[in-house]
Amino acid sequence: MQCPMCRAPDSRVVDSRLGKDGDAIRRRRHCDGCGHRFTTYERVELTLPMVVKKDGRRQPFVRAKIVSGLTRACEKRPVSTDTIEALATRIERQMMERGESEVASREIGEALMATLHDLDAVAYVRFASVYREFRDVHEFMRELEDLIATRGSTPPRGKSGRSAGRPRSRSRA
Ligand SMILES: [Zn+2]
């Protein structure tokens, strides 16, 4: 988008978020030419992306599936229905904010895992064990060790650069 100050043809998007009503995306832009910062609002269609499954099939995004996945993972855990609903809304929003027509089911899975990782360790491991289809117990143990390391007092592998609270995105699409 053209810079309104210096008319340079390009500007960089530094932040995008969905507006409160969910019908506009607010973008903060930065002009590398003159350093001017400005905001644009883009209307969005309130449609969720189609979900592309591992085998290539497309399915509509169904919020209820997110809720049931989270509910299963959080069974008998101190997680309220309200919290689960709020998390499902957050995931739904994230998918809308991408503004793309399709999203890989893997990416939704990763978003769910990140959410659960921050919420409840047991729910996270439960979900991860089903979602990642651990091939053997060793793989499962490695994941557990990682989780303990990121939550423990000692920084993992002596490096402080790694952001705690986020699972590695080890995709296997
Ligand atoms: Zn400019």
PDB file of C-alpha atoms and ligand atoms in Angstrom:
ATOM      1  CA  MET A   1       0.000   0.000   0.000  1.00  0.00           C
ATOM      2  CA  GLN A   2       1.214   3.489  -0.919  1.00  0.00           C
ATOM      3  CA  CYS A   3       2.634   5.658   1.860  1.00  0.00           C
ATOM      4  CA  PRO A   4       0.365   8.699   2.405  1.00  0.00           C
ATOM      5  CA  MET A   5       3.360  10.841   3.429  1.00  0.00           C
ATOM      6  CA  CYS A   6       6.053  10.279   0.843  1.00  0.00           C
ATOM      7  CA  ARG A   7       4.034   8.380  -1.801  1.00  0.00           C
ATOM      8  CA  ALA A   8       6.485   5.494  -1.794  1.00  0.00           C
ATOM      9  CA  PRO A   9       4.686   2.591  -3.477  1.00  0.00           C
ATOM     10  CA  ASP A  10       5.231   0.029  -0.726  1.00  0.00           C
ATOM     11  CA  SER A  11       4.701  -0.131   3.001  1.00  0.00           C
ATOM     12  CA  ARG A  12       5.305  -2.920   5.433  1.00  0.00           C
ATOM     13  CA  VAL A  13       2.571  -4.470   7.579  1.00  0.00           C
ATOM     14  CA  VAL A  14       3.851  -4.574  11.145  1.00  0.00           C
ATOM     15  CA  ASP A  15       0.703  -5.777  12.883  1.00  0.00           C
ATOM     16  CA  SER A  16      -2.666  -7.238  11.856  1.00  0.00           C
ATOM     17  CA  ARG A  17      -5.632  -7.891  14.046  1.00  0.00           C
ATOM     18  CA  LEU A  18      -9.309  -8.500  13.746  1.00  0.00           C
ATOM     19  CA  GLY A  19     -11.468  -5.647  14.985  1.00  0.00           C
ATOM     20  CA  LYS A  20     -13.850  -6.080  17.916  1.00  0.00           C
ATOM     21  CA  ASP A  21     -16.850  -6.736  15.723  1.00  0.00           C
ATOM     22  CA  GLY A  22     -14.896  -9.229  13.702  1.00  0.00           C
ATOM     23  CA  ASP A  23     -15.672  -7.609  10.369  1.00  0.00           C
ATOM     24  CA  ALA A  24     -12.530  -5.555   9.793  1.00  0.00           C
ATOM     25  CA  ILE A  25      -8.817  -6.166   9.975  1.00  0.00           C
ATOM     26  CA  ARG A  26      -6.803  -3.344  11.427  1.00  0.00           C
ATOM     27  CA  ARG A  27      -3.296  -3.181  10.019  1.00  0.00           C
ATOM     28  CA  ARG A  28      -0.416  -1.101  11.299  1.00  0.00           C
ATOM     29  CA  ARG A  29       1.879  -0.204   8.437  1.00  0.00           C
ATOM     30  CA  HIS A  30       5.358   1.207   8.291  1.00  0.00           C
ATOM     31  CA  CYS A  31       6.969   3.015   5.367  1.00  0.00           C
ATOM     32  CA  ASP A  32      10.623   2.069   5.013  1.00  0.00           C
ATOM     33  CA  GLY A  33      11.176   5.142   2.857  1.00  0.00           C
ATOM     34  CA  CYS A  34      10.267   7.892   5.337  1.00  0.00           C
ATOM     35  CA  GLY A  35       9.548   5.969   8.527  1.00  0.00           C
ATOM     36  CA  HIS A  36       5.894   7.046   8.623  1.00  0.00           C
ATOM     37  CA  ARG A  37       3.502   4.739  10.464  1.00  0.00           C
ATOM     38  CA  PHE A  38      -0.173   4.553   9.608  1.00  0.00           C
ATOM     39  CA  THR A  39      -3.198   2.354  10.102  1.00  0.00           C
ATOM     40  CA  THR A  40      -5.571   0.857   7.575  1.00  0.00           C
ATOM     41  CA  TYR A  41      -8.819  -0.988   8.035  1.00  0.00           C
ATOM     42  CA  GLU A  42      -9.754  -3.705   5.628  1.00  0.00           C
ATOM     43  CA  ARG A  43     -13.173  -5.231   5.519  1.00  0.00           C
ATOM     44  CA  VAL A  44     -13.158  -8.975   5.763  1.00  0.00           C
ATOM     45  CA  GLU A  45     -15.675 -11.559   4.866  1.00  0.00           C
ATOM     46  CA  LEU A  46     -16.728 -13.394   7.966  1.00  0.00           C
ATOM     47  CA  THR A  47     -15.791 -16.735   6.597  1.00  0.00           C
ATOM     48  CA  LEU A  48     -13.565 -19.299   8.134  1.00  0.00           C
ATOM     49  CA  PRO A  49     -11.031 -21.094   5.976  1.00  0.00           C
ATOM     50  CA  MET A  50     -11.631 -24.580   4.652  1.00  0.00           C
ATOM     51  CA  VAL A  51      -9.634 -27.175   6.526  1.00  0.00           C
ATOM     52  CA  VAL A  52      -7.262 -29.247   4.413  1.00  0.00           C
ATOM     53  CA  LYS A  53      -6.834 -32.698   5.900  1.00  0.00           C
ATOM     54  CA  LYS A  54      -3.669 -34.778   5.704  1.00  0.00           C
ATOM     55  CA  ASP A  55      -5.058 -36.756   2.767  1.00  0.00           C
ATOM     56  CA  GLY A  56      -5.929 -33.571   0.881  1.00  0.00           C
ATOM     57  CA  ARG A  57      -9.663 -33.580   1.500  1.00  0.00           C
ATOM     58  CA  ARG A  58     -11.311 -30.249   2.307  1.00  0.00           C
ATOM     59  CA  GLN A  59     -13.799 -29.810   5.115  1.00  0.00           C
ATOM     60  CA  PRO A  60     -15.509 -26.755   6.542  1.00  0.00           C
ATOM     61  CA  PHE A  61     -14.060 -25.404   9.779  1.00  0.00           C
ATOM     62  CA  VAL A  62     -16.322 -26.649  12.558  1.00  0.00           C
ATOM     63  CA  ARG A  63     -16.025 -24.890  15.871  1.00  0.00           C
ATOM     64  CA  ALA A  64     -17.752 -27.766  17.687  1.00  0.00           C
ATOM     65  CA  LYS A  65     -14.832 -30.027  16.768  1.00  0.00           C
ATOM     66  CA  ILE A  66     -12.412 -27.654  18.466  1.00  0.00           C
ATOM     67  CA  VAL A  67     -14.625 -27.590  21.557  1.00  0.00           C
ATOM     68  CA  SER A  68     -14.970 -31.384  21.685  1.00  0.00           C
ATOM     69  CA  GLY A  69     -11.225 -31.884  21.186  1.00  0.00           C
ATOM     70  CA  LEU A  70     -10.443 -29.489  24.021  1.00  0.00           C
ATOM     71  CA  THR A  71     -13.159 -30.981  26.229  1.00  0.00           C
ATOM     72  CA  ARG A  72     -11.772 -34.485  25.746  1.00  0.00           C
ATOM     73  CA  ALA A  73      -8.245 -33.341  26.541  1.00  0.00           C
ATOM     74  CA  CYS A  74      -9.418 -31.449  29.627  1.00  0.00           C
ATOM     75  CA  GLU A  75     -11.634 -34.215  31.015  1.00  0.00           C
ATOM     76  CA  LYS A  76     -11.426 -34.302  34.823  1.00  0.00           C
ATOM     77  CA  ARG A  77      -8.991 -31.394  34.758  1.00  0.00           C
ATOM     78  CA  PRO A  78      -9.625 -28.117  36.576  1.00  0.00           C
ATOM     79  CA  VAL A  79     -10.627 -26.354  33.361  1.00  0.00           C
ATOM     80  CA  SER A  80     -14.033 -24.716  33.133  1.00  0.00           C
ATOM     81  CA  THR A  81     -16.432 -24.905  30.211  1.00  0.00           C
ATOM     82  CA  ASP A  82     -16.130 -21.135  29.919  1.00  0.00           C
ATOM     83  CA  THR A  83     -12.369 -21.441  29.507  1.00  0.00           C
ATOM     84  CA  ILE A  84     -12.783 -24.074  26.807  1.00  0.00           C
ATOM     85  CA  GLU A  85     -15.303 -21.882  24.973  1.00  0.00           C
ATOM     86  CA  ALA A  86     -12.946 -18.912  25.204  1.00  0.00           C
ATOM     87  CA  LEU A  87     -10.069 -20.974  23.837  1.00  0.00           C
ATOM     88  CA  ALA A  88     -12.199 -22.241  20.953  1.00  0.00           C
ATOM     89  CA  THR A  89     -13.133 -18.634  20.167  1.00  0.00           C
ATOM     90  CA  ARG A  90      -9.466 -17.666  20.221  1.00  0.00           C
ATOM     91  CA  ILE A  91      -8.539 -20.449  17.793  1.00  0.00           C
ATOM     92  CA  GLU A  92     -11.458 -19.544  15.529  1.00  0.00           C
ATOM     93  CA  ARG A  93     -10.329 -15.926  15.559  1.00  0.00           C
ATOM     94  CA  GLN A  94      -6.742 -16.862  14.799  1.00  0.00           C
ATOM     95  CA  MET A  95      -7.930 -18.797  11.771  1.00  0.00           C
ATOM     96  CA  MET A  96     -10.040 -15.839  10.582  1.00  0.00           C
ATOM     97  CA  GLU A  97      -7.182 -13.392  11.079  1.00  0.00           C
ATOM     98  CA  ARG A  98      -5.053 -15.355   8.670  1.00  0.00           C
ATOM     99  CA  GLY A  99      -7.419 -14.170   5.980  1.00  0.00           C
ATOM    100  CA  GLU A 100      -6.688 -17.221   3.857  1.00  0.00           C
ATOM    101  CA  SER A 101      -9.196 -19.473   2.178  1.00  0.00           C
ATOM    102  CA  GLU A 102      -7.586 -22.680   3.387  1.00  0.00           C
ATOM    103  CA  VAL A 103      -5.743 -23.873   6.449  1.00  0.00           C
ATOM    104  CA  ALA A 104      -3.981 -27.189   7.044  1.00  0.00           C
ATOM    105  CA  SER A 105      -5.539 -29.305   9.799  1.00  0.00           C
ATOM    106  CA  ARG A 106      -1.987 -29.622  11.153  1.00  0.00           C
ATOM    107  CA  GLU A 107      -1.896 -25.883  11.809  1.00  0.00           C
ATOM    108  CA  ILE A 108      -5.122 -26.051  13.783  1.00  0.00           C
ATOM    109  CA  GLY A 109      -3.662 -28.946  15.743  1.00  0.00           C
ATOM    110  CA  GLU A 110      -0.531 -26.933  16.488  1.00  0.00           C
ATOM    111  CA  ALA A 111      -2.620 -23.947  17.595  1.00  0.00           C
ATOM    112  CA  LEU A 112      -4.587 -26.214  19.925  1.00  0.00           C
ATOM    113  CA  MET A 113      -1.413 -27.701  21.322  1.00  0.00           C
ATOM    114  CA  ALA A 114       0.082 -24.277  21.990  1.00  0.00           C
ATOM    115  CA  THR A 115      -3.124 -23.291  23.780  1.00  0.00           C
ATOM    116  CA  LEU A 116      -3.203 -26.412  25.938  1.00  0.00           C
ATOM    117  CA  HIS A 117       0.504 -26.186  26.662  1.00  0.00           C
ATOM    118  CA  ASP A 118      -0.070 -22.861  28.378  1.00  0.00           C
ATOM    119  CA  LEU A 119      -3.216 -24.060  30.120  1.00  0.00           C
ATOM    120  CA  ASP A 120      -2.769 -27.495  31.647  1.00  0.00           C
ATOM    121  CA  ALA A 121       0.151 -29.924  31.394  1.00  0.00           C
ATOM    122  CA  VAL A 122      -1.946 -33.067  31.678  1.00  0.00           C
ATOM    123  CA  ALA A 123      -4.440 -31.895  29.054  1.00  0.00           C
ATOM    124  CA  TYR A 124      -1.554 -30.985  26.792  1.00  0.00           C
ATOM    125  CA  VAL A 125       0.117 -34.382  27.006  1.00  0.00           C
ATOM    126  CA  ARG A 126      -3.224 -36.130  26.481  1.00  0.00           C
ATOM    127  CA  PHE A 127      -3.957 -34.109  23.380  1.00  0.00           C
ATOM    128  CA  ALA A 128      -0.399 -34.382  22.079  1.00  0.00           C
ATOM    129  CA  SER A 129      -0.352 -38.150  22.493  1.00  0.00           C
ATOM    130  CA  VAL A 130      -3.451 -38.515  20.345  1.00  0.00           C
ATOM    131  CA  TYR A 131      -2.664 -35.739  17.910  1.00  0.00           C
ATOM    132  CA  ARG A 132       0.960 -36.578  17.244  1.00  0.00           C
ATOM    133  CA  GLU A 133       0.295 -40.309  17.151  1.00  0.00           C
ATOM    134  CA  PHE A 134       3.470 -41.104  18.983  1.00  0.00           C
ATOM    135  CA  ARG A 135       5.031 -44.112  17.370  1.00  0.00           C
ATOM    136  CA  ASP A 136       6.537 -45.472  20.527  1.00  0.00           C
ATOM    137  CA  VAL A 137       6.945 -44.807  24.188  1.00  0.00           C
ATOM    138  CA  HIS A 138      10.382 -43.210  23.675  1.00  0.00           C
ATOM    139  CA  GLU A 139       8.964 -40.497  21.494  1.00  0.00           C
ATOM    140  CA  PHE A 140       6.296 -39.883  24.093  1.00  0.00           C
ATOM    141  CA  MET A 141       8.918 -39.682  26.861  1.00  0.00           C
ATOM    142  CA  ARG A 142      10.955 -37.165  24.876  1.00  0.00           C
ATOM    143  CA  GLU A 143       7.907 -34.958  24.589  1.00  0.00           C
ATOM    144  CA  LEU A 144       7.304 -35.265  28.324  1.00  0.00           C
ATOM    145  CA  GLU A 145      10.906 -34.387  29.099  1.00  0.00           C
ATOM    146  CA  ASP A 146      10.648 -31.320  26.898  1.00  0.00           C
ATOM    147  CA  LEU A 147       7.507 -30.289  28.697  1.00  0.00           C
ATOM    148  CA  ILE A 148       9.099 -30.767  32.107  1.00  0.00           C
ATOM    149  CA  ALA A 149      12.177 -28.857  30.955  1.00  0.00           C
ATOM    150  CA  THR A 150      10.171 -25.849  29.771  1.00  0.00           C
ATOM    151  CA  ARG A 151       8.205 -25.780  33.021  1.00  0.00           C
ATOM    152  CA  GLY A 152      11.062 -26.596  35.376  1.00  0.00           C
ATOM    153  CA  SER A 153      13.441 -24.164  37.009  1.00  0.00           C
ATOM    154  CA  THR A 154      16.458 -25.124  34.933  1.00  0.00           C
ATOM    155  CA  PRO A 155      16.573 -23.595  31.475  1.00  0.00           C
ATOM    156  CA  PRO A 156      16.423 -26.239  28.752  1.00  0.00           C
ATOM    157  CA  ARG A 157      19.829 -27.224  27.335  1.00  0.00           C
ATOM    158  CA  GLY A 158      21.549 -24.267  28.941  1.00  0.00           C
ATOM    159  CA  LYS A 159      20.065 -21.829  26.448  1.00  0.00           C
ATOM    160  CA  SER A 160      17.810 -19.053  27.566  1.00  0.00           C
ATOM    161  CA  GLY A 161      16.856 -18.019  24.060  1.00  0.00           C
ATOM    162  CA  ARG A 162      14.129 -20.584  23.695  1.00  0.00           C
ATOM    163  CA  SER A 163      10.715 -19.240  24.546  1.00  0.00           C
ATOM    164  CA  ALA A 164       9.203 -21.281  27.293  1.00  0.00           C
ATOM    165  CA  GLY A 165       5.585 -22.239  27.092  1.00  0.00           C
ATOM    166  CA  ARG A 166       5.515 -22.945  23.395  1.00  0.00           C
ATOM    167  CA  PRO A 167       5.766 -26.410  21.966  1.00  0.00           C
ATOM    168  CA  ARG A 168       8.180 -26.996  19.174  1.00  0.00           C
ATOM    169  CA  SER A 169       6.454 -27.034  15.874  1.00  0.00           C
ATOM    170  CA  ARG A 170       7.627 -30.379  14.732  1.00  0.00           C
ATOM    171  CA  SER A 171       5.293 -30.869  11.852  1.00  0.00           C
ATOM    172  CA  ARG A 172       4.638 -34.169  10.261  1.00  0.00           C
ATOM    173  CA  ALA A 173       2.163 -33.386   7.530  1.00  0.00           C
TER     174      ALA A 173
HETATM  175 ZN    ZN B   1       6.762   7.186   3.345  1.00  0.00          ZN
END
